């Protein structure tokens, strides 16, 4: 007999999706690496398996290790800081 998802399976999946989209009550800082300089003080930054384009007032070189601030854990309006 094929596996039939239970109502609790759907409920747990919905709760995971909701929790993933709620803002955190705190900022998160993660370490990344500049992989490309773009125009207008923008940089392409790799964090694990994701790539972000982030604007910064600091100057960075390709392959430089940087800190990326995620306000309230969200990936909008990221801040890029030197890892020094």
Short mmCIF file of C-alpha atoms in Angstrom, two decimals:
data_model
loop_
_atom_site.label_atom_id
_atom_site.label_comp_id
_atom_site.label_asym_id
_atom_site.label_seq_id
_atom_site.Cartn_x
_atom_site.Cartn_y
_atom_site.Cartn_z
CA UNK A 1 0.00 0.00 0.00
CA UNK A 2 1.49 3.43 -0.96
CA UNK A 3 2.38 5.92 1.75
CA UNK A 4 -0.33 8.49 2.33
CA UNK A 5 0.73 11.72 4.04
CA UNK A 6 -1.00 12.37 7.33
CA UNK A 7 -2.59 15.65 8.30
CA UNK A 8 0.23 16.11 10.81
CA UNK A 9 2.79 15.92 7.96
CA UNK A 10 1.12 18.88 6.26
CA UNK A 11 0.84 20.76 9.53
CA UNK A 12 4.54 20.26 10.36
CA UNK A 13 5.59 21.37 6.87
CA UNK A 14 3.41 24.50 7.15
CA UNK A 15 4.93 25.32 10.55
CA UNK A 16 8.47 24.95 9.11
CA UNK A 17 7.64 27.35 6.27
CA UNK A 18 6.09 29.91 8.62
CA UNK A 19 9.02 29.73 11.06
CA UNK A 20 11.55 30.15 8.22
CA UNK A 21 9.81 33.34 7.08
CA UNK A 22 9.42 35.02 10.47
CA UNK A 23 11.94 37.75 11.28
CA UNK A 24 14.46 36.94 13.98
CA UNK A 25 14.53 39.24 17.00
CA UNK A 26 18.25 39.75 16.40
CA UNK A 27 20.71 40.35 13.57
CA UNK A 28 22.91 37.57 12.23
CA UNK A 29 26.49 37.93 11.02
CA UNK A 30 27.97 35.38 8.65
CA UNK A 31 31.38 35.06 7.04
CA UNK A 32 31.62 35.15 3.25
CA UNK A 33 34.06 35.76 0.43
CA UNK A 34 34.11 38.45 -2.27
CA UNK A 35 34.06 36.70 -5.64
CA UNK A 36 33.68 39.73 -7.91
CA UNK A 37 33.86 43.54 -7.83
CA UNK A 38 30.93 45.20 -9.54
CA UNK A 39 30.25 48.87 -10.30
CA UNK A 40 28.85 51.44 -7.86
CA UNK A 41 30.53 50.00 -4.75
CA UNK A 42 28.77 46.67 -5.18
CA UNK A 43 30.31 43.26 -4.62
CA UNK A 44 29.29 39.74 -5.45
CA UNK A 45 29.72 37.75 -2.23
CA UNK A 46 29.53 33.98 -1.75
CA UNK A 47 28.26 32.55 1.53
CA UNK A 48 28.30 28.75 1.51
CA UNK A 49 26.20 27.84 -1.56
CA UNK A 50 24.49 31.21 -2.10
CA UNK A 51 25.67 34.34 -3.90
CA UNK A 52 24.54 37.84 -2.93
CA UNK A 53 25.12 41.26 -4.50
CA UNK A 54 25.82 43.73 -1.69
CA UNK A 55 26.65 47.43 -1.72
CA UNK A 56 29.29 48.69 0.73
CA UNK A 57 31.22 51.85 1.55
CA UNK A 58 34.27 49.73 2.34
CA UNK A 59 36.73 48.67 -0.38
CA UNK A 60 37.34 44.93 -0.88
CA UNK A 61 39.46 42.75 -3.13
CA UNK A 62 38.41 39.55 -4.89
CA UNK A 63 38.84 36.49 -2.60
CA UNK A 64 38.85 38.68 0.50
CA UNK A 65 37.04 37.24 3.53
CA UNK A 66 34.20 39.53 4.68
CA UNK A 67 31.44 39.68 7.28
CA UNK A 68 27.85 39.96 6.09
CA UNK A 69 25.18 41.30 8.45
CA UNK A 70 21.65 39.96 7.97
CA UNK A 71 19.26 42.40 9.73
CA UNK A 72 16.80 40.32 11.76
CA UNK A 73 18.07 37.24 9.92
CA UNK A 74 16.62 38.40 6.58
CA UNK A 75 18.56 38.58 3.32
CA UNK A 76 17.23 42.03 2.36
CA UNK A 77 19.34 45.17 2.97
CA UNK A 78 22.52 43.24 3.74
CA UNK A 79 25.57 45.03 5.15
CA UNK A 80 29.14 44.15 4.19
CA UNK A 81 32.04 44.66 6.64
CA UNK A 82 35.77 43.86 6.63
CA UNK A 83 36.73 40.67 8.43
CA UNK A 84 39.50 42.30 10.50
#
